[in-house]
Amino acid sequence: TINGVEFAVRDLDLAAFGRHQIRLAEHEMPGLMALRREFADQQPLRGARIAGSLHMTVQTAVLIETLVALGAEVRWVSCNIFSTQDEAAAAVVVGPNGTVDAPTGTPVFAWKGETLAEYWWCTMRLFDFGDGQGPNLIVDDGGDATLLVHKGVEFEAAGSVPAATADDHEEYQLILETLRTSLGEDGQRFTRIAAGMRGVSEETTTGVARLYELSRAGTLLFPAINVNDSVTKSKFDNKYGIRHSLTDGLNRATDVMLGGKLAVVCGYGDVGKGSAEALRGQGARVVVTEIDPICALQAAMDGLQVVALEDVVETADIFITTTGGVDIITADHMARMKHNAIVGNVGHFDNEIDMAGLARVPGVEKTEVKPQVHEWRFPDGHAILVLSEGRLMNLGNATGHPSFVMSCSFANQVLAQLELWQGEHATGVFVLPKHLDEKVARLHLDALGVRLTELTKKQAEYLGVHVEGPFKPEHYRY
Ligand code: NAI
């Protein structure tokens, strides 16, 4: 703590570098800046205590400072051990008007290259706003902050945190350990936090899937807004964002020529579509794997061959997983790949590539080429390159999506936080109403010189919509 601002970041001296980048990002984030202009005077988030668990990048810094500009008190961590930009974290702590010696910004607990134990320690710091107060809102990406509250409440109801078993995943064991020392003196800390919680807004496909699961099981504890399925989020960030940041990560990690290479994209959802387009744009020969006949047909119609991984595992040069599923690339697959094949994941969690299985291959050797780039050599002498240890490589090996597309995502986040704070919502999972989705898009048109056609009254009546929108029915798929 310096000057009353708590933090745990790599190096506060990086703040000036971070501030330059934030300044440039603000110009590229017209949606967030418009929301600041619209709401700063009203301070509609006054009284809100927001716990944010979302990649601590330059773009996220602009989101944090927007929430603060609207009156919220905020604490922040990253939702991935490799995704923090240390200069952005430092700049947020120092704040736009503070100095390294007298920071006046927002508490951040995040640095690039956390251990898993450090990751859960940081996440725990989200819940301590001082004076025994917890957050009353969460901004989540992947659902880890929400998970911690739900597990905390579950164990408080049971009276204790269960012992880990040998079958428990390493990460779950760490969650149990983190909670064992954190339930509070009366063992009711998370129960109190959950009771005061106005809701969570969730950023990504995987986190949203977790929320619907809780909701179906009847164990969701507070309202949740599914930000991912705003059209201006998943059809933009997941697709056009990855189209930028996938190749950025590949280039920074390996600088290998992509043109002419055979690249496999596993999954042809929103992220897969953007990944395939990016690789194709570089002249790679792209093939796709899918389990869903609709997405497989889409890939085929887009001119991509749809294959089974088995068909190409020995001939492809680059493997990218985008499924949000598990065990997509196994240790056996990796053992059969070509020398120096590149393996990377851009799905939310690291279980798409069986890293644990790879480490167990007898005689396999791991060499760090540089942070987040590892050469795994098999006993027969051939090697493969694994990026970011199987975690989101567009954030681990590069700096994630660019500002402009994140302005769309984060404008949805700000509107979702306003909605949760100001509205009355039942416990359940909701998407933002279409007029707000259209508003987010509208806020990004001027910057690109888009001239929108306006419906005449007659045209609007003919289509059965209002002149000012919404323009599409709920079931329209874009
Ligand atoms: P999506 O549901 O649109 O796409 C996933 C696709 O994978 C689906 O079409 C599904 O049929 C397919 N799939 C599932 N299992 C498969 C298997 N075994 N083999 C082949 N295909 C399979 O989801 P979306 O929005 O594309 O997100 C995918 C993942 O990426 C999620 O974990 C999401 O959280 C994450 N994400 C990552 C971002 C990043 O910056 N790296 C940005 C946005 C989302």
Coordinates of C-alpha atoms and ligand atoms in Angstrom, one line a residue:
T1 CA 0.0 0.0 0.0
I2 CA 1.3 3.4 -0.9
N3 CA -0.7 6.6 -0.4
G4 CA -3.7 4.4 0.6
V5 CA -3.7 2.5 -2.7
E6 CA -3.2 -1.3 -2.3
F7 CA -1.5 -3.1 -5.1
A8 CA 0.7 -6.1 -6.2
V9 CA 2.2 -5.4 -9.7
R10 CA 5.5 -6.1 -11.3
D11 CA 7.0 -2.6 -11.3
L12 CA 5.3 0.7 -10.6
D13 CA 8.0 2.5 -12.6
L14 CA 6.4 1.1 -15.8
A15 CA 3.4 3.4 -15.2
A16 CA 4.6 6.2 -17.6
F17 CA 5.0 3.7 -20.4
G18 CA 1.5 2.2 -19.6
R19 CA 0.0 5.7 -19.5
H20 CA 1.2 6.5 -23.0
Q21 CA -0.4 3.3 -24.3
I22 CA -3.7 4.0 -22.4
R23 CA -3.8 7.5 -23.9
L24 CA -3.5 6.1 -27.4
A25 CA -6.0 3.3 -26.6
E26 CA -8.6 5.9 -25.4
H27 CA -8.6 7.4 -28.9
E28 CA -9.3 3.9 -30.3
M29 CA -12.1 3.2 -27.8
P30 CA -14.8 5.6 -28.8
G31 CA -17.6 3.5 -27.2
L32 CA -16.0 3.7 -23.7
M33 CA -15.1 7.4 -24.1
A34 CA -18.7 8.2 -25.2
L35 CA -20.1 6.4 -22.1
R36 CA -17.8 8.5 -19.9
R37 CA -19.1 11.7 -21.6
E38 CA -22.7 10.6 -21.2
F39 CA -22.6 9.5 -17.6
A40 CA -19.6 11.2 -15.8
D41 CA -21.8 14.0 -14.4
Q42 CA -24.5 11.7 -13.1
Q43 CA -22.0 9.3 -11.3
P44 CA -24.5 6.5 -11.8
L45 CA -22.1 3.9 -10.3
R46 CA -21.7 5.8 -7.0
G47 CA -21.7 3.2 -4.2
A48 CA -20.9 0.3 -6.5
R49 CA -17.9 -1.8 -5.3
I50 CA -16.8 -3.6 -8.4
A51 CA -14.5 -6.7 -8.3
G52 CA -13.0 -7.2 -11.8
S53 CA -11.3 -10.4 -12.9
L54 CA -10.4 -9.8 -16.6
H55 CA -7.0 -9.8 -18.5
M56 CA -5.1 -6.8 -17.1
T57 CA -4.3 -5.2 -20.4
V58 CA -4.1 -1.6 -21.7
Q59 CA -7.7 -2.0 -23.0
T60 CA -8.9 -3.2 -19.6
A61 CA -7.2 -0.2 -18.1
V62 CA -9.5 2.1 -20.1
L63 CA -12.5 0.0 -18.9
I64 CA -11.4 0.3 -15.3
E65 CA -10.9 4.0 -15.5
T66 CA -14.4 4.3 -17.2
L67 CA -16.0 2.5 -14.3
V68 CA -14.2 4.8 -11.9
A69 CA -15.2 7.9 -13.9
L70 CA -18.8 6.7 -13.5
G71 CA -18.4 6.7 -9.7
A72 CA -17.5 3.1 -8.8
E73 CA -14.9 1.9 -6.4
V74 CA -12.9 -0.9 -8.2
R75 CA -10.4 -3.6 -7.5
W76 CA -8.9 -5.7 -10.3
V77 CA -7.0 -8.9 -11.1
S78 CA -6.2 -10.7 -14.3
C79 CA -8.1 -13.9 -15.2
N80 CA -5.1 -15.6 -16.7
I81 CA -1.5 -16.0 -15.3
F82 CA 0.2 -14.8 -18.5
S83 CA -2.2 -12.1 -19.8
T84 CA -1.2 -9.0 -17.8
Q85 CA 0.6 -6.2 -19.4
D86 CA 2.7 -5.0 -16.5
E87 CA 2.9 -1.4 -17.7
A88 CA -0.9 -1.2 -17.9
A89 CA -1.2 -2.7 -14.3
A90 CA 1.3 -0.1 -13.0
A91 CA -0.5 2.8 -14.8
V92 CA -3.9 1.8 -13.3
V93 CA -2.4 1.8 -9.8
V94 CA -0.7 5.2 -10.3
G95 CA -3.8 6.6 -11.9
P96 CA -4.2 9.3 -14.5
N97 CA -3.3 12.1 -12.0
G98 CA -1.0 10.3 -9.5
T99 CA 2.7 9.7 -9.4
V100 CA 4.8 6.6 -8.7
D101 CA 5.5 8.0 -5.2
A102 CA 1.9 9.1 -4.6
P103 CA -0.4 6.8 -6.6
T104 CA -4.1 7.8 -6.7
G105 CA -5.4 5.0 -8.9
T106 CA -7.2 1.7 -8.6
P107 CA -5.9 -1.4 -6.6
V108 CA -4.6 -4.0 -9.0
F109 CA -3.2 -7.4 -8.1
A110 CA -1.7 -8.8 -11.3
W111 CA 1.5 -9.4 -13.1
K112 CA 2.6 -11.3 -16.2
G113 CA 3.8 -14.8 -15.2
E114 CA 2.0 -15.5 -11.9
T115 CA 2.1 -19.0 -10.5
L116 CA -1.2 -20.6 -10.0
A117 CA -1.0 -20.2 -6.2
E118 CA -0.3 -16.4 -6.8
Y119 CA -3.2 -16.3 -9.2
W120 CA -5.7 -17.5 -6.6
W121 CA -4.0 -15.2 -3.9
C122 CA -4.6 -12.2 -6.3
T123 CA -8.2 -13.3 -7.0
M124 CA -8.9 -13.4 -3.2
R125 CA -7.7 -9.8 -2.9
L126 CA -10.7 -8.8 -5.0
F127 CA -13.0 -9.5 -2.1
D128 CA -11.5 -7.1 0.5
F129 CA -12.7 -3.6 0.0
G130 CA -11.7 -2.7 3.6
D131 CA -13.8 -2.4 6.7
G132 CA -15.1 -5.9 6.2
Q133 CA -16.8 -4.9 3.0
G134 CA -16.9 -7.1 -0.1
P135 CA -17.8 -6.2 -3.6
N136 CA -21.4 -5.8 -4.7
L137 CA -20.7 -6.3 -8.4
I138 CA -18.4 -8.5 -10.4
V139 CA -16.9 -8.1 -13.9
D140 CA -15.8 -11.6 -14.7
D141 CA -14.0 -13.3 -17.6
G142 CA -14.2 -17.0 -17.5
G143 CA -16.0 -17.1 -14.2
D144 CA -13.2 -17.6 -11.7
A145 CA -14.3 -14.7 -9.3
T146 CA -17.9 -16.0 -9.5
L147 CA -16.7 -19.5 -8.8
L148 CA -14.8 -18.4 -5.7
V149 CA -18.0 -16.8 -4.3
H150 CA -20.1 -19.8 -5.1
K151 CA -17.6 -22.3 -3.6
G152 CA -17.2 -20.1 -0.6
V153 CA -20.9 -20.0 0.1
E154 CA -21.2 -23.8 -0.5
F155 CA -18.4 -24.5 2.1
E156 CA -19.7 -22.0 4.6
A157 CA -23.1 -23.7 4.4
A158 CA -21.4 -27.1 4.9
G159 CA -19.4 -25.7 7.9
S160 CA -15.9 -26.4 6.4
V161 CA -13.8 -26.6 3.3
P162 CA -13.4 -30.3 2.3
A163 CA -10.0 -31.8 2.0
A164 CA -8.6 -32.2 -1.5
T165 CA -8.5 -35.7 -2.9
A166 CA -5.8 -37.0 -5.2
D167 CA -8.4 -36.9 -8.1
D168 CA -8.9 -33.2 -7.8
H169 CA -7.3 -31.1 -10.5
E170 CA -4.3 -29.0 -9.2
E171 CA -6.2 -25.8 -9.8
Y172 CA -9.2 -27.0 -7.7
Q173 CA -6.8 -28.0 -4.9
L174 CA -5.5 -24.5 -4.9
I175 CA -9.1 -23.1 -4.7
L176 CA -9.8 -25.3 -1.7
E177 CA -6.5 -24.1 -0.1
T178 CA -7.3 -20.5 -0.8
L179 CA -10.8 -20.8 0.7
R180 CA -9.6 -22.7 3.8
T181 CA -8.0 -19.6 5.1
S182 CA -10.5 -17.1 3.8
L183 CA -14.0 -17.9 5.1
G184 CA -13.7 -15.1 7.7
E185 CA -13.8 -15.3 11.5
D186 CA -17.5 -16.2 11.7
G187 CA -17.3 -18.5 8.6
Q188 CA -20.0 -16.4 6.8
R189 CA -17.8 -14.0 4.7
F190 CA -18.9 -15.3 1.3
T191 CA -22.5 -15.8 2.4
R192 CA -22.6 -12.1 3.3
I193 CA -20.9 -11.1 0.0
A194 CA -23.4 -13.1 -2.0
A195 CA -26.3 -11.6 -0.1
G196 CA -25.1 -8.1 -1.0
M197 CA -24.2 -8.9 -4.6
R198 CA -26.2 -7.0 -7.3
G199 CA -24.8 -9.3 -10.0
V200 CA -22.0 -10.3 -12.3
S201 CA -21.4 -9.4 -16.0
E202 CA -19.5 -12.2 -17.8
E203 CA -17.3 -11.6 -20.7
T204 CA -16.6 -14.9 -22.4
T205 CA -18.2 -18.0 -23.9
T206 CA -16.7 -20.3 -21.3
G207 CA -17.7 -18.2 -18.3
V208 CA -21.2 -17.8 -19.7
A209 CA -21.5 -21.6 -20.1
R210 CA -20.6 -22.0 -16.4
L211 CA -23.3 -19.5 -15.5
Y212 CA -26.0 -21.3 -17.4
E213 CA -24.9 -24.5 -15.7
L214 CA -25.3 -22.9 -12.3
S215 CA -28.7 -21.5 -13.3
R216 CA -29.9 -24.9 -14.6
A217 CA -28.8 -26.5 -11.4
G218 CA -30.7 -23.9 -9.4
T219 CA -27.5 -22.9 -7.5
L220 CA -26.8 -19.5 -9.1
L221 CA -26.7 -17.0 -6.3
F222 CA -27.3 -13.6 -8.0
P223 CA -28.3 -12.1 -11.3
A224 CA -25.9 -12.5 -14.2
I225 CA -25.6 -10.6 -17.5
N226 CA -24.2 -12.6 -20.4
V227 CA -22.1 -9.9 -22.1
N228 CA -20.6 -12.5 -24.5
D229 CA -23.8 -13.0 -26.4
S230 CA -24.4 -9.3 -27.1
V231 CA -24.0 -9.3 -30.9
T232 CA -21.5 -6.5 -30.6
K233 CA -19.4 -8.7 -28.3
S234 CA -19.1 -12.3 -29.7
K235 CA -19.6 -11.5 -33.3
F236 CA -16.9 -8.8 -33.1
D237 CA -14.4 -9.5 -30.3
N238 CA -14.4 -13.3 -30.6
K239 CA -14.1 -13.1 -34.4
Y240 CA -12.4 -9.9 -35.5
G241 CA -10.4 -9.6 -32.3
I242 CA -8.8 -13.0 -32.7
R243 CA -8.3 -12.3 -36.4
H244 CA -5.8 -9.6 -35.2
S245 CA -4.3 -11.2 -32.1
L246 CA -3.8 -14.8 -33.2
T247 CA -1.3 -14.0 -35.9
D248 CA 0.2 -11.3 -33.6
G249 CA 0.9 -14.1 -31.0
L250 CA 2.2 -16.5 -33.6
N251 CA 4.6 -13.9 -35.0
R252 CA 5.9 -12.6 -31.6
A253 CA 6.4 -16.2 -30.4
T254 CA 8.0 -17.8 -33.4
D255 CA 8.2 -15.4 -36.3
V256 CA 7.7 -18.3 -38.5
M257 CA 6.4 -17.7 -42.1
L258 CA 2.7 -18.5 -42.1
G259 CA 2.3 -18.4 -45.9
G260 CA 2.2 -21.9 -47.4
K261 CA 2.0 -23.7 -44.1
L262 CA -0.7 -26.2 -43.3
A263 CA -2.7 -24.8 -40.4
V264 CA -5.4 -26.7 -38.5
V265 CA -8.0 -24.7 -36.6
C266 CA -10.0 -26.9 -34.2
G267 CA -13.5 -25.5 -33.8
Y268 CA -15.3 -23.2 -36.2
G269 CA -17.3 -21.1 -33.8
D270 CA -16.8 -17.3 -33.6
V271 CA -13.2 -17.6 -32.5
G272 CA -12.4 -20.4 -35.0
K273 CA -13.9 -18.3 -37.8
G274 CA -11.6 -15.4 -37.0
S275 CA -8.6 -17.6 -36.5
A276 CA -9.1 -19.3 -39.9
E277 CA -9.6 -16.0 -41.6
A278 CA -6.4 -14.6 -40.1
L279 CA -4.3 -17.6 -41.1
R280 CA -5.8 -17.6 -44.6
G281 CA -5.0 -13.9 -44.9
Q282 CA -1.3 -14.8 -44.3
G283 CA -1.5 -17.4 -47.1
A284 CA -1.6 -20.5 -44.9
R285 CA -3.5 -23.5 -46.2
V286 CA -6.2 -23.8 -43.5
V287 CA -8.2 -26.8 -42.6
V288 CA -10.8 -27.1 -39.8
T289 CA -12.1 -29.7 -37.4
E290 CA -15.6 -29.5 -36.0
I291 CA -18.2 -31.7 -34.2
D292 CA -21.2 -29.5 -35.0
P293 CA -22.6 -30.2 -38.5
I294 CA -23.8 -26.6 -38.9
C295 CA -20.4 -25.1 -38.2
A296 CA -18.7 -27.8 -40.3
L297 CA -21.0 -26.9 -43.2
Q298 CA -20.2 -23.2 -42.7
A299 CA -16.5 -24.0 -42.9
A300 CA -17.0 -26.0 -46.1
M301 CA -19.1 -23.1 -47.6
D302 CA -16.2 -20.8 -46.7
G303 CA -14.0 -22.9 -48.8
L304 CA -12.2 -24.7 -46.0
Q305 CA -11.6 -28.4 -45.9
V306 CA -13.1 -30.0 -42.8
V307 CA -11.0 -32.9 -41.6
A308 CA -10.5 -35.1 -38.6
L309 CA -7.4 -34.2 -36.6
E310 CA -6.1 -37.7 -37.2
D311 CA -6.0 -37.0 -41.0
V312 CA -3.5 -34.1 -40.6
V313 CA -1.8 -34.6 -37.3
E314 CA 1.4 -35.8 -39.0
T315 CA 1.4 -33.3 -41.8
A316 CA 0.2 -30.0 -40.4
D317 CA 2.6 -27.2 -39.4
I318 CA 0.4 -25.2 -37.0
F319 CA -2.4 -26.4 -34.6
I320 CA -4.7 -23.9 -33.0
T321 CA -7.5 -24.9 -30.6
T322 CA -10.6 -22.6 -30.3
T323 CA -13.2 -25.0 -28.9
G324 CA -13.7 -24.2 -25.2
G325 CA -13.6 -28.0 -24.8
V326 CA -11.2 -30.5 -23.3
D327 CA -8.6 -33.0 -24.7
I328 CA -8.7 -31.6 -28.2
I329 CA -5.0 -32.2 -28.7
T330 CA -3.7 -35.2 -26.8
A331 CA -0.1 -36.1 -25.9
D332 CA -0.3 -38.9 -28.4
H333 CA -1.2 -36.4 -31.1
M334 CA 1.7 -34.2 -30.1
A335 CA 4.1 -37.1 -30.2
R336 CA 3.1 -37.8 -33.9
M337 CA 3.4 -34.2 -35.1
K338 CA 6.1 -33.0 -37.5
H339 CA 9.4 -31.6 -36.3
N340 CA 8.9 -28.0 -34.9
A341 CA 5.1 -28.1 -35.4
I342 CA 3.6 -25.2 -33.5
V343 CA 0.8 -25.9 -31.0
G344 CA -1.3 -23.0 -29.5
N345 CA -4.6 -22.6 -27.8
V346 CA -6.9 -19.6 -27.9
G347 CA -9.9 -21.2 -26.0
H348 CA -10.4 -19.9 -22.5
F349 CA -8.8 -22.7 -20.4
D350 CA -5.6 -24.6 -20.9
N351 CA -7.3 -28.1 -20.9
E352 CA -7.8 -28.1 -24.7
I353 CA -4.2 -29.2 -25.1
D354 CA -3.2 -32.1 -22.7
M355 CA -0.2 -30.4 -21.2
A356 CA -0.2 -32.7 -18.2
G357 CA -0.1 -35.8 -20.5
L358 CA 2.7 -34.2 -22.6
A359 CA 4.8 -33.8 -19.4
R360 CA 4.2 -37.4 -18.6
V361 CA 5.6 -38.8 -21.9
P362 CA 8.6 -40.9 -20.9
G363 CA 11.8 -39.2 -21.9
V364 CA 10.2 -36.0 -23.1
E365 CA 12.4 -32.8 -22.5
K366 CA 11.2 -29.3 -22.1
T367 CA 13.4 -26.3 -23.1
E368 CA 12.4 -22.7 -22.6
V369 CA 13.2 -20.8 -25.8
K370 CA 11.9 -17.6 -24.1
P371 CA 9.0 -16.9 -21.7
Q372 CA 5.8 -18.5 -23.0
V373 CA 7.6 -20.4 -25.8
H374 CA 8.7 -24.0 -25.0
E375 CA 10.3 -26.6 -27.2
W376 CA 9.2 -30.1 -26.2
R377 CA 11.7 -32.8 -27.5
F378 CA 10.6 -36.4 -27.8
P379 CA 13.0 -39.3 -27.2
D380 CA 13.2 -39.9 -31.0
G381 CA 14.8 -36.4 -31.3
H382 CA 11.9 -34.5 -33.0
A383 CA 10.4 -31.5 -31.1
I384 CA 7.3 -29.4 -31.1
L385 CA 6.8 -25.8 -30.0
V386 CA 4.0 -25.2 -27.4
L387 CA 2.9 -21.6 -26.9
S388 CA 2.0 -20.1 -23.5
E389 CA 2.0 -23.6 -21.9
G390 CA -1.3 -24.3 -23.6
R391 CA -3.1 -21.1 -22.2
L392 CA -4.6 -18.3 -24.3
M393 CA -1.6 -17.6 -26.6
N394 CA -3.0 -14.4 -28.2
L395 CA -2.7 -12.9 -24.7
G396 CA 0.3 -14.8 -23.4
N397 CA 2.5 -14.4 -26.5
A398 CA 1.0 -11.0 -27.6
T399 CA -1.2 -8.4 -26.0
G400 CA -4.7 -9.7 -26.9
H401 CA -7.3 -8.0 -29.0
P402 CA -6.8 -4.4 -30.2
S403 CA -8.5 -1.5 -28.5
F404 CA -11.2 -0.8 -31.1
V405 CA -12.9 -4.2 -30.9
M406 CA -12.4 -4.2 -27.1
S407 CA -14.3 -0.9 -26.9
C408 CA -17.3 -2.8 -28.3
S409 CA -16.9 -5.6 -25.7
F410 CA -16.3 -3.2 -22.8
A411 CA -19.0 -0.8 -23.7
N412 CA -21.3 -3.8 -23.2
Q413 CA -19.6 -4.5 -19.9
V414 CA -20.2 -0.9 -18.7
L415 CA -23.8 -1.0 -19.8
A416 CA -24.2 -4.3 -18.1
Q417 CA -22.8 -3.0 -14.8
L418 CA -25.1 0.0 -15.0
E419 CA -28.1 -2.3 -15.6
L420 CA -27.2 -4.6 -12.7
W421 CA -26.6 -1.6 -10.3
Q422 CA -29.7 0.4 -11.3
G423 CA -32.2 -2.2 -12.2
E424 CA -34.0 -4.9 -10.3
H425 CA -33.2 -8.3 -11.7
A426 CA -34.2 -11.8 -10.7
T427 CA -31.5 -14.4 -10.2
G428 CA -30.9 -15.8 -13.6
V429 CA -28.8 -15.2 -16.7
F430 CA -29.8 -12.4 -19.1
V431 CA -28.5 -10.7 -22.2
L432 CA -28.6 -6.9 -22.6
P433 CA -31.7 -5.7 -24.5
K434 CA -31.2 -5.2 -28.3
H435 CA -31.5 -1.4 -28.2
L436 CA -28.3 -1.3 -26.0
D437 CA -26.5 -3.7 -28.4
E438 CA -27.4 -1.4 -31.3
K439 CA -26.3 1.6 -29.2
V440 CA -22.8 0.0 -28.7
A441 CA -22.5 -0.5 -32.5
R442 CA -23.7 3.1 -33.1
L443 CA -21.0 4.5 -30.8
H444 CA -18.4 3.0 -33.0
L445 CA -19.6 4.2 -36.5
D446 CA -18.3 7.8 -36.6
A447 CA -14.8 6.7 -35.9
L448 CA -14.9 4.6 -39.1
G449 CA -16.6 7.1 -41.3
V450 CA -19.7 5.0 -41.5
R451 CA -22.8 6.8 -42.9
L452 CA -25.9 5.0 -41.8
T453 CA -29.1 5.1 -43.8
E454 CA -32.1 6.1 -41.8
L455 CA -35.5 4.4 -42.3
T456 CA -38.3 6.6 -43.5
K457 CA -41.5 6.4 -41.4
K458 CA -43.1 4.4 -44.3
Q459 CA -40.2 2.0 -44.5
A460 CA -40.2 1.5 -40.8
E461 CA -44.0 0.8 -40.8
Y462 CA -43.6 -1.6 -43.7
L463 CA -40.9 -3.6 -41.8
G464 CA -42.8 -3.4 -38.6
V465 CA -40.0 -1.7 -36.6
H466 CA -39.4 1.8 -35.2
V467 CA -37.4 4.4 -37.1
E468 CA -34.9 4.5 -34.2
G469 CA -34.8 0.7 -33.8
P470 CA -34.4 -2.0 -32.6
F471 CA -34.2 -3.2 -36.2
K472 CA -34.2 -7.0 -35.8
P473 CA -36.3 -9.5 -33.9
E474 CA -34.6 -11.4 -31.0
H475 CA -34.3 -14.5 -33.1
Y476 CA -32.3 -12.8 -35.8
R477 CA -28.8 -14.3 -36.0
Y478 CA -26.6 -11.7 -37.9
Ligands
NAI1 P1 -18.2 -21.2 -30.0 O1 -19.1 -22.1 -29.2 O2 -18.8 -20.2 -30.9 O3 -17.2 -22.1 -30.8 C1 -16.6 -23.3 -30.3 C2 -16.7 -24.3 -31.5 O4 -15.9 -25.4 -31.2 C3 -18.1 -24.8 -31.7 O5 -18.5 -24.5 -33.0 C4 -18.1 -26.3 -31.3 O6 -18.9 -27.0 -32.1 C5 -16.6 -26.6 -31.6 N1 -16.1 -27.8 -30.9 C6 -16.4 -28.2 -29.7 N2 -15.7 -29.3 -29.4 C7 -15.0 -29.6 -30.5 C8 -14.1 -30.7 -30.8 N3 -13.8 -31.7 -29.9 N4 -13.5 -30.6 -32.0 C9 -13.7 -29.7 -32.9 N5 -14.6 -28.6 -32.6 C10 -15.2 -28.6 -31.4 O7 -17.3 -20.5 -28.9 P2 -16.4 -19.2 -29.2 O8 -17.1 -18.0 -28.8 O9 -15.8 -19.3 -30.5 O10 -15.3 -19.4 -28.0 C11 -14.4 -20.5 -28.0 C12 -13.5 -20.4 -26.8 O11 -12.6 -19.2 -27.0 C13 -14.2 -20.2 -25.5 O12 -13.4 -20.9 -24.5 C14 -14.1 -18.7 -25.3 O13 -14.2 -18.4 -23.9 C15 -12.7 -18.4 -25.8 N6 -12.5 -17.0 -26.2 C16 -11.2 -16.6 -26.3 C17 -10.8 -15.4 -26.8 C18 -9.4 -15.0 -26.8 O14 -9.1 -13.8 -26.8 N7 -8.5 -15.9 -26.9 C19 -11.8 -14.4 -27.1 C20 -13.2 -14.9 -27.0 C21 -13.5 -16.1 -26.6

